Amino acid sequence: MAEAAMSGLRAINVSKSFSGLQALLKVSLTVPVGTIWGLIGPNGSGKTTLLNVISGVLPCDKGEIWLGDTNITGLRSDRIARLGIARTFQTIRLFTHLTVAENVEAGVMAVETGGIDDRVTALLDRFDLTQWRSTQAGALPYGIQRRLEIARALGTRPKILLLDEPAAGLNETESEELLAMIHDVRDDAEYGCGMLIIDHDLRLIMRLCDQIHVLNEGRTIAEGAPQDVRQHPAVIEAYLGHQEQSLL
Amino acid sequence: MSNWSRRRLAVSGRTWLVLSLLLLLAGGGVWLWDDANLIRIATNFFLLCTLVVSLQVFVGNSGIVSFGHVAFFGVGAYTAALLTIPPNVKERALPMLPAILMNLETGLVTATLGGALVAFLVALLTGLALARMQEQAMAMATLALLVMMHAIFSNWETVTRGTIGLYGIPRGINLWVALSGIIIIIGLALLFKASPTGLHLQASREQPLAAQTIGINLVRVRLIGWLVSGALMGSAGALWAQNILAFGPDQFYFVETFTVLSMLVIGGLGSVSGAVVGAAVVTGVSEMLRDLEGGFTLGPLSIPELPGLVQLAVAVLIMIILIYRPEGLLGQREVGGKR
Amino acid sequence: MTPELLVQQLINALSLGSIYALLALGLAMVFSVLGMLNFAFGELVTITGYVMFWLVAAQTSFVTAAVAGVIFATLASVLIEQIAFRPLRRAPFVTLLFSSFAVAVIIQNLIRQLVSPRPKGVPVPGIFDEVWRFGTFQIGVLPMITLGVGLAALGLLAAFLQRTSWGLAIRAAALDFEVARLMGIRANRVISLAFAISGLLAGVAGVLWVARRGTVTPDMGFVPILKAFIAVVIGGLGNLWGAVLGGFVLAFLEVTLDVVLPIEFRPYTEAFALIAVVVILYFRPQGLIAAQTAERV
């Protein structure tokens, strides 16, 4: 476990504010390779901001972010991606006019140096996308688009995968499929990685994640195994206080 | 080449063969027909295609409109002119020209490559700054590039002869040379489209942010696309100069920019075949209307001179195509290639 | 430089700046509401010019002709939006750009066909050429009128935007169109209004432009749109008051370059101004004053 932590993601005392509004305050978080972490909190608690800071989409004001023994604080997002952090977006951001194969290929090409076609074929096969291979990404059914976005991210062979509300907009069956797929990815010999997942569906998060990190108003209020977090008084307070979904 | 997709390369190769064959048929047909006017139109059409296809390399793949590419076209044309005009003509037209340039007199291939090289250098100089900008800011800055280069063409009397322009370029172009030129340039454009950088540039066109988060360096891919496209545009200008034989700075300005961009829009921005189709449609419409522009008689009616009729018709055509086919005639499709 | 010359150049820069500011504001008005760069904007200046040409040729007074010119530009702007841009409302940036480009070419060539491809003179009142003298100071009447009309128009528009509910709707739509729509603002009306104001500004600027040149040509809209465009870029895309500022900055830049540059570099004044623009864009891609909307990730 200690070794896995060293090769994983570490955010140390990360702070970020937007013109006076404190979006993140001294948040620390460790995601070892091979584990699934959930990131939850009420709306506006800073979840997506944390993902943006880790993936280099936004610079952070204070604190450090490490991937394994590399300090990635302040690097451009494409550098961070090539070093091994991939992500998806809350609103799907596929290359809509490119085909499914090209979407995956763009990710594969950015990091690989040979055998591109075979890797793309394998990846499409692995995620059940082969039948859509030559379809324009924008023309895919919504659920398939979500899956493609994850496949594209995994094409870059990440050590850490950040998923921003991967189940948003999916129906029950699709959510179940996604859940099974994410579990499979964690244990996959080839694409196995650490994952940090934001989702609003707490039932899903509780079942999916090994560990959960809870943010409220930019601060960490709890961290631990799902059953512990569920009973944590600060978490219940934060959720009920905001009149969000009840905790089961 | 190790991270190229052979699959996409093969698709591009097929498109290249089909397009080349079609153009070859057109060229051969015109040659057999042996009509001087048709040969002239076909030659001009091939040269026009080199222009539109070169522009497509940047605009089509990056999705960023460039108003500045006609400047590269001009750079290529001026370079070719300075390389090919015989020294005795230069001595009269450009007496202040530095001796090295004065005594140069090269052939078609050198002049064309020279045009590409100088355009490449100008693209490098400007691209280093432009490629760092955001998409819309970059589009605006390309407009500035066009105006700046026009000011240089019009005022650098020593080299360009100012607003009067240059003359005396030997004719290096015939139907077959023009045809070879367009086949080569289409090949290079398709090769770029199939390359990893080409795919990454297309990805950045669709979703710049997502492209970055899968490891694509936006500045790098945009700069490379800009350079390749600029160099091709320079070679297109060099070829054109050796067919038109005399030209001035106003041939590299807004009307030309609009014309070339409109061909691209009509054909479909994302497609090399679309660039050719767009050039064909506009050439067809222009040739049909050109005779009318000078005035004509229709039964008892005598229609006087109609200046600007061709431009007007092309603009109306664009409006109609934009409204009914916002992605152009071909959209993203290429001929001869299932994607 | 003598103080007299300095004052003259200052007034030149201010009067030129107020024309540029009107133009830039007109262009920015549509950009901020619709996110489109309207290349046909320069043709509104042309339309103003030709309406004035007809009316003045028909013995109408210059002032009447000017008012009619402004009214026609306003109507034309609204009409162009309905015909050429409304069917493309959801189209991408590039498509709208070309559509407006095409409209510009169509108008230019229609004028070429229907009127004449050659320049036509518009006689301006003699008073415009006069010069007021205050001791050693000489001040042209036209620059003062230009400055006065320009500032009055800008002031009235500012009052309209700040004080009326329609002004509020425009400002809200400029900040975030979707939110404005959610707040119940009627999209089509706001867009029509934005185009009307844009046309009005082009008309006022057009009158001043014609008064300076004394002639109209089919392609006369080119320089105004170019200046407006540069000013908008300097000021910050989609920012209304930034555009006004950009207009004045551009005018000061041009007048200064004209005074400072050695005579042989004069032809390059525009090029130097553009280099300045590129430098601004390089360091501040959002312009001097960034628009207040931010892309959500």
Tab-separated table of C-alpha atoms in Angstrom, chain B:
chain	number	residue	atom	x	y	z
B	1	MET	CA	6.638	7.942	-38.171
B	2	SER	CA	6.207	5.276	-35.521
B	3	ASN	CA	3.133	6.791	-33.949
B	4	TRP	CA	1.278	7.233	-37.217
B	5	SER	CA	-1.911	5.328	-37.719
B	6	ARG	CA	-1.481	3.139	-40.787
B	7	ARG	CA	-5.222	2.817	-40.977
B	8	ARG	CA	-5.793	6.552	-41.352
B	9	LEU	CA	-2.805	6.847	-43.671
B	10	ALA	CA	-4.383	4.218	-45.927
B	11	VAL	CA	-7.692	6.088	-45.982
B	12	SER	CA	-5.897	9.310	-46.892
B	13	GLY	CA	-3.952	7.477	-49.591
B	14	ARG	CA	-7.186	6.281	-51.134
B	15	THR	CA	-8.624	9.795	-51.122
B	16	TRP	CA	-5.442	11.064	-52.760
B	17	LEU	CA	-5.667	8.472	-55.526
B	18	VAL	CA	-9.317	9.213	-56.241
B	19	LEU	CA	-8.822	12.988	-56.259
B	20	SER	CA	-5.701	12.721	-58.421
B	21	LEU	CA	-7.502	10.479	-60.856
B	22	LEU	CA	-10.452	12.869	-61.113
B	23	LEU	CA	-8.164	15.859	-61.688
B	24	LEU	CA	-6.105	13.863	-64.179
B	25	LEU	CA	-9.267	12.978	-66.084
B	26	ALA	CA	-10.336	16.616	-66.097
B	27	GLY	CA	-6.884	17.757	-67.258
B	28	GLY	CA	-6.598	15.022	-69.862
B	29	GLY	CA	-10.095	15.700	-71.163
B	30	VAL	CA	-9.388	19.390	-71.570
B	31	TRP	CA	-6.077	18.648	-73.259
B	32	LEU	CA	-7.712	16.278	-75.757
B	33	TRP	CA	-10.464	18.804	-76.438
B	34	ASP	CA	-7.616	21.160	-77.325
B	35	ASP	CA	-9.457	24.425	-76.772
B	36	ALA	CA	-7.148	27.277	-75.728
B	37	ASN	CA	-9.783	28.904	-73.550
B	38	LEU	CA	-10.659	25.663	-71.767
B	39	ILE	CA	-6.987	24.909	-71.175
B	40	ARG	CA	-6.561	28.359	-69.677
B	41	ILE	CA	-9.577	27.849	-67.395
B	42	ALA	CA	-8.380	24.397	-66.313
B	43	THR	CA	-4.862	25.659	-65.595
B	44	ASN	CA	-6.231	28.522	-63.516
B	45	PHE	CA	-8.536	26.103	-61.728
B	46	PHE	CA	-5.665	23.795	-60.755
B	47	LEU	CA	-3.662	26.760	-59.459
B	48	LEU	CA	-6.679	27.980	-57.527
B	49	CYS	CA	-7.007	24.519	-55.984
B	50	THR	CA	-3.411	24.669	-54.726
B	51	LEU	CA	-4.367	27.861	-52.939
B	52	VAL	CA	-7.559	26.599	-51.333
B	53	VAL	CA	-6.071	23.239	-50.351
B	54	SER	CA	-3.073	24.965	-48.735
B	55	LEU	CA	-5.424	27.179	-46.741
B	56	GLN	CA	-7.485	24.169	-45.727
B	57	VAL	CA	-4.449	22.632	-44.030
B	58	PHE	CA	-4.586	25.269	-41.314
B	59	VAL	CA	-8.164	26.506	-41.267
B	60	GLY	CA	-9.745	23.094	-41.787
B	61	ASN	CA	-7.732	21.198	-39.225
B	62	SER	CA	-7.467	23.889	-36.554
B	63	GLY	CA	-10.923	25.427	-36.993
B	64	ILE	CA	-9.326	28.869	-36.643
B	65	VAL	CA	-10.156	31.244	-39.474
B	66	SER	CA	-7.078	32.804	-40.986
B	67	PHE	CA	-7.444	36.016	-42.924
B	68	GLY	CA	-3.681	36.166	-43.195
B	69	HIS	CA	-2.934	33.294	-45.529
B	70	VAL	CA	-3.257	35.367	-48.660
B	71	ALA	CA	-0.210	37.233	-47.339
B	72	PHE	CA	1.805	33.987	-47.543
B	73	PHE	CA	0.445	33.556	-51.035
B	74	GLY	CA	1.809	37.018	-51.834
B	75	VAL	CA	5.162	36.261	-50.227
B	76	GLY	CA	5.461	33.157	-52.408
B	77	ALA	CA	4.509	35.107	-55.520
B	78	TYR	CA	7.000	37.938	-54.887
B	79	THR	CA	9.751	35.444	-54.067
B	80	ALA	CA	9.158	33.491	-57.256
B	81	ALA	CA	9.060	36.715	-59.250
B	82	LEU	CA	12.390	37.905	-57.843
B	83	LEU	CA	13.915	34.493	-58.500
B	84	THR	CA	12.748	34.140	-62.092
B	85	ILE	CA	12.581	37.602	-63.684
B	86	PRO	CA	15.575	37.934	-66.066
B	87	PRO	CA	18.325	40.301	-64.765
B	88	ASN	CA	17.913	42.749	-67.659
B	89	VAL	CA	14.241	43.256	-66.787
B	90	LYS	CA	15.064	43.604	-63.091
B	91	GLU	CA	17.657	46.264	-63.835
B	92	ARG	CA	14.978	48.414	-65.409
B	93	ALA	CA	12.133	47.664	-62.993
B	94	LEU	CA	14.046	47.374	-59.740
B	95	PRO	CA	17.293	49.322	-60.088
B	96	MET	CA	17.915	49.422	-56.339
B	97	LEU	CA	17.710	45.654	-55.872
B	98	PRO	CA	20.707	44.106	-54.034
B	99	ALA	CA	23.203	42.512	-56.410
B	100	ILE	CA	22.638	38.943	-55.224
B	101	LEU	CA	18.955	39.115	-56.086
B	102	MET	CA	19.613	41.089	-59.235
B	103	ASN	CA	21.655	38.358	-60.879
B	104	LEU	CA	19.519	35.409	-59.826
B	105	GLU	CA	17.561	33.625	-62.488
B	106	THR	CA	16.263	30.232	-61.435
B	107	GLY	CA	13.896	27.673	-62.869
B	108	LEU	CA	10.388	26.627	-61.946
B	109	VAL	CA	11.174	24.126	-59.197
B	110	THR	CA	13.709	26.302	-57.385
B	111	ALA	CA	11.380	29.288	-57.571
B	112	THR	CA	8.476	27.259	-56.185
B	113	LEU	CA	10.533	25.807	-53.358
B	114	GLY	CA	11.979	29.266	-52.726
B	115	GLY	CA	8.465	30.676	-52.425
B	116	ALA	CA	7.587	27.956	-49.957
B	117	LEU	CA	10.740	28.593	-47.933
B	118	VAL	CA	10.308	32.345	-47.609
B	119	ALA	CA	6.627	31.925	-46.758
B	120	PHE	CA	7.653	29.345	-44.170
B	121	LEU	CA	10.053	31.841	-42.592
B	122	VAL	CA	7.387	34.559	-42.460
B	123	ALA	CA	4.992	32.002	-40.981
B	124	LEU	CA	7.581	31.079	-38.373
B	125	LEU	CA	8.179	34.689	-37.430
B	126	THR	CA	4.472	35.418	-37.035
B	127	GLY	CA	3.388	31.984	-35.848
B	128	LEU	CA	5.565	32.018	-32.741
B	129	ALA	CA	3.411	34.864	-31.430
B	130	LEU	CA	0.084	33.918	-33.037
B	131	ALA	CA	-0.024	30.286	-31.970
B	132	ARG	CA	0.018	31.312	-28.321
B	133	MET	CA	-3.188	33.275	-28.606
B	134	GLN	CA	-6.695	32.099	-27.928
B	135	GLU	CA	-8.674	30.989	-30.960
B	136	GLN	CA	-10.632	34.173	-31.613
B	137	ALA	CA	-7.732	36.466	-30.784
B	138	MET	CA	-5.608	34.503	-33.231
B	139	ALA	CA	-8.217	34.907	-35.980
B	140	MET	CA	-8.176	38.654	-35.380
B	141	ALA	CA	-4.399	38.796	-35.372
B	142	THR	CA	-4.299	37.054	-38.753
B	143	LEU	CA	-6.343	39.935	-40.131
B	144	ALA	CA	-3.691	42.277	-38.780
B	145	LEU	CA	-1.080	40.138	-40.533
B	146	LEU	CA	-2.854	40.581	-43.857
B	147	VAL	CA	-3.007	44.379	-43.534
B	148	MET	CA	0.615	44.568	-42.399
B	149	MET	CA	1.919	42.439	-45.248
B	150	HIS	CA	-0.147	44.451	-47.710
B	151	ALA	CA	1.475	47.620	-46.394
B	152	ILE	CA	4.883	46.051	-46.949
B	153	PHE	CA	4.042	44.824	-50.468
B	154	SER	CA	2.710	48.277	-51.378
B	155	ASN	CA	5.554	50.328	-49.927
B	156	TRP	CA	8.800	48.361	-50.091
B	157	GLU	CA	9.650	49.875	-53.447
B	158	THR	CA	13.186	48.474	-53.662
B	159	VAL	CA	11.952	44.919	-53.803
B	160	THR	CA	8.266	44.978	-54.729
B	161	ARG	CA	8.083	48.076	-56.912
B	162	GLY	CA	5.305	49.344	-54.648
B	163	THR	CA	1.766	49.657	-55.895
B	164	ILE	CA	2.796	49.316	-59.544
B	165	GLY	CA	3.866	45.720	-59.046
B	166	LEU	CA	6.220	43.398	-60.885
B	167	TYR	CA	6.240	42.176	-64.481
B	168	GLY	CA	8.376	40.074	-66.783
B	169	ILE	CA	8.085	36.751	-65.000
B	170	PRO	CA	8.810	33.954	-67.486
B	171	ARG	CA	5.937	31.514	-68.006
B	172	GLY	CA	6.845	28.332	-66.173
B	173	ILE	CA	3.351	26.922	-65.975
B	174	ASN	CA	1.350	24.886	-68.419
B	175	LEU	CA	-1.633	22.600	-67.870
B	176	TRP	CA	0.520	19.633	-66.856
B	177	VAL	CA	2.754	21.560	-64.482
B	178	ALA	CA	-0.316	23.014	-62.770
B	179	LEU	CA	-1.842	19.550	-62.543
B	180	SER	CA	1.348	18.097	-61.031
B	181	GLY	CA	1.425	20.981	-58.570
B	182	ILE	CA	-2.096	20.396	-57.299
B	183	ILE	CA	-1.623	16.632	-57.080
B	184	ILE	CA	1.491	17.078	-54.967
B	185	ILE	CA	-0.116	19.683	-52.722
B	186	ILE	CA	-3.244	17.577	-52.212
B	187	GLY	CA	-0.971	14.677	-51.287
B	188	LEU	CA	0.860	16.778	-48.706
B	189	ALA	CA	-2.389	18.168	-47.294
B	190	LEU	CA	-3.832	14.669	-46.897
B	191	LEU	CA	-0.589	13.435	-45.393
B	192	PHE	CA	-0.767	16.201	-42.818
B	193	LYS	CA	-4.378	15.399	-42.068
B	194	ALA	CA	-3.465	11.760	-41.426
B	195	SER	CA	-0.446	12.615	-39.264
B	196	PRO	CA	-0.567	12.548	-35.468
B	197	THR	CA	-0.173	16.335	-35.422
B	198	GLY	CA	-3.031	16.611	-37.918
B	199	LEU	CA	-5.321	14.512	-35.755
B	200	HIS	CA	-4.320	16.454	-32.662
B	201	LEU	CA	-5.007	19.729	-34.416
B	202	GLN	CA	-8.469	18.440	-35.371
B	203	ALA	CA	-9.032	17.384	-31.768
B	204	SER	CA	-8.077	20.882	-30.613
B	205	ARG	CA	-10.569	22.286	-33.133
B	206	GLU	CA	-13.376	20.298	-31.565
B	207	GLN	CA	-12.524	20.742	-27.885
B	208	PRO	CA	-9.390	22.705	-27.007
B	209	LEU	CA	-9.684	22.053	-23.291
B	210	ALA	CA	-10.307	18.319	-23.566
B	211	ALA	CA	-7.510	18.084	-26.124
B	212	GLN	CA	-5.081	19.514	-23.596
B	213	THR	CA	-6.182	17.094	-20.918
B	214	ILE	CA	-5.286	14.115	-23.097
B	215	GLY	CA	-1.778	15.463	-23.554
B	216	ILE	CA	-2.036	17.660	-26.650
B	217	ASN	CA	0.137	20.771	-26.628
B	218	LEU	CA	-2.134	23.315	-28.323
B	219	VAL	CA	0.576	25.836	-29.130
B	220	ARG	CA	2.786	23.195	-30.703
B	221	VAL	CA	0.159	21.603	-32.943
B	222	ARG	CA	-1.229	24.969	-34.025
B	223	LEU	CA	2.238	26.273	-34.833
B	224	ILE	CA	3.071	23.197	-36.907
B	225	GLY	CA	-0.226	23.450	-38.807
B	226	TRP	CA	0.387	27.155	-39.404
B	227	LEU	CA	3.913	26.505	-40.739
B	228	VAL	CA	2.934	23.648	-43.052
B	229	SER	CA	-0.016	25.601	-44.362
B	230	GLY	CA	2.016	28.809	-44.755
B	231	ALA	CA	4.758	27.032	-46.700
B	232	LEU	CA	2.226	25.330	-48.988
B	233	MET	CA	0.510	28.664	-49.515
B	234	GLY	CA	3.891	30.147	-50.484
B	235	SER	CA	4.446	27.439	-53.072
B	236	ALA	CA	0.934	28.039	-54.408
B	237	GLY	CA	1.764	31.732	-54.760
B	238	ALA	CA	4.998	30.914	-56.558
B	239	LEU	CA	3.182	28.683	-59.049
B	240	TRP	CA	0.490	31.300	-59.585
B	241	ALA	CA	3.072	34.038	-60.234
B	242	GLN	CA	4.670	31.963	-62.987
B	243	ASN	CA	1.320	31.759	-64.728
B	244	ILE	CA	0.040	35.315	-64.297
B	245	LEU	CA	3.476	36.819	-65.205
B	246	ALA	CA	2.725	40.302	-63.793
B	247	PHE	CA	0.988	41.300	-60.571
B	248	GLY	CA	0.666	43.974	-57.904
B	249	PRO	CA	0.049	44.162	-54.148
B	250	ASP	CA	-3.730	44.558	-54.460
B	251	GLN	CA	-3.929	40.991	-55.685
B	252	PHE	CA	-3.147	39.856	-52.155
B	253	TYR	CA	-5.824	41.570	-50.163
B	254	PHE	CA	-9.387	41.363	-48.972
B	255	VAL	CA	-11.197	40.354	-52.142
B	256	GLU	CA	-8.780	37.453	-52.625
B	257	THR	CA	-9.011	36.483	-48.966
B	258	PHE	CA	-12.776	36.442	-49.206
B	259	THR	CA	-12.743	34.472	-52.439
B	260	VAL	CA	-10.399	31.766	-51.177
B	261	LEU	CA	-12.108	31.438	-47.808
B	262	SER	CA	-15.497	31.270	-49.473
B	263	MET	CA	-14.393	28.348	-51.638
B	264	LEU	CA	-13.357	26.553	-48.495
B	265	VAL	CA	-16.684	27.269	-46.804
B	266	ILE	CA	-18.672	26.172	-49.839
B	267	GLY	CA	-16.782	22.884	-50.058
B	268	GLY	CA	-16.684	22.176	-46.335
B	269	LEU	CA	-13.935	23.403	-44.015
B	270	GLY	CA	-12.883	20.033	-42.645
B	271	SER	CA	-12.270	18.304	-45.951
B	272	VAL	CA	-9.439	18.452	-48.492
B	273	SER	CA	-11.800	17.162	-51.160
B	274	GLY	CA	-14.175	19.935	-50.100
B	275	ALA	CA	-11.495	22.514	-50.892
B	276	VAL	CA	-11.279	21.142	-54.436
B	277	VAL	CA	-15.060	20.988	-54.796
B	278	GLY	CA	-15.408	24.552	-53.504
B	279	ALA	CA	-12.808	25.802	-55.972
B	280	ALA	CA	-14.626	23.939	-58.766
B	281	VAL	CA	-18.026	25.407	-57.872
B	282	VAL	CA	-16.721	28.966	-57.655
B	283	THR	CA	-14.694	28.583	-60.878
B	284	GLY	CA	-17.771	27.228	-62.626
B	285	VAL	CA	-20.034	30.043	-61.452
B	286	SER	CA	-17.403	32.694	-62.198
B	287	GLU	CA	-16.716	31.458	-65.709
B	288	MET	CA	-20.416	31.302	-66.493
B	289	LEU	CA	-20.976	34.841	-65.267
B	290	ARG	CA	-17.739	36.423	-66.429
B	291	ASP	CA	-19.075	36.933	-69.945
B	292	LEU	CA	-22.208	38.538	-68.561
B	293	GLU	CA	-20.175	40.974	-66.464
B	294	GLY	CA	-18.988	42.829	-69.554
B	295	GLY	CA	-22.556	43.446	-70.744
B	296	PHE	CA	-24.601	41.369	-73.187
B	297	THR	CA	-27.795	41.356	-75.219
B	298	LEU	CA	-30.715	39.135	-74.356
B	299	GLY	CA	-33.259	39.195	-77.186
B	300	PRO	CA	-34.421	42.789	-77.434
B	301	LEU	CA	-32.831	43.667	-74.089
B	302	SER	CA	-29.370	45.099	-74.015
B	303	ILE	CA	-27.844	44.554	-70.578
B	304	PRO	CA	-25.083	47.017	-69.855
B	305	GLU	CA	-21.842	46.330	-68.022
B	306	LEU	CA	-22.410	44.616	-64.657
B	307	PRO	CA	-19.327	45.194	-62.530
B	308	GLY	CA	-18.928	42.908	-59.528
B	309	LEU	CA	-21.524	40.420	-60.763
B	310	VAL	CA	-19.252	37.431	-60.130
B	311	GLN	CA	-18.505	38.481	-56.574
B	312	LEU	CA	-22.172	39.153	-55.976
B	313	ALA	CA	-23.162	35.720	-57.258
B	314	VAL	CA	-20.497	33.978	-55.189
B	315	ALA	CA	-21.659	35.812	-52.077
B	316	VAL	CA	-25.289	34.859	-52.681
B	317	LEU	CA	-24.178	31.274	-53.266
B	318	ILE	CA	-22.375	31.287	-49.929
B	319	MET	CA	-25.446	32.606	-48.138
B	320	ILE	CA	-27.607	29.886	-49.636
B	321	ILE	CA	-25.106	27.136	-48.841
B	322	LEU	CA	-24.577	28.394	-45.295
B	323	ILE	CA	-28.299	28.413	-44.618
B	324	TYR	CA	-29.030	25.002	-46.115
B	325	ARG	CA	-25.708	23.248	-45.511
B	326	PRO	CA	-23.923	25.003	-42.637
B	327	GLU	CA	-21.026	22.546	-42.898
B	328	GLY	CA	-20.496	23.066	-46.622
B	329	LEU	CA	-21.169	20.700	-49.512
B	330	LEU	CA	-18.944	17.892	-48.251
B	331	GLY	CA	-18.848	18.710	-44.536
B	332	GLN	CA	-16.120	16.558	-43.028
B	333	ARG	CA	-16.283	13.881	-45.696
B	334	GLU	CA	-13.475	13.011	-48.115
B	335	VAL	CA	-14.025	11.408	-51.495
B	336	GLY	CA	-13.008	7.783	-51.794
B	337	GLY	CA	-12.756	7.253	-48.071
B	338	LYS	CA	-15.132	5.643	-45.667
B	339	ARG	CA	-13.977	7.034	-42.384
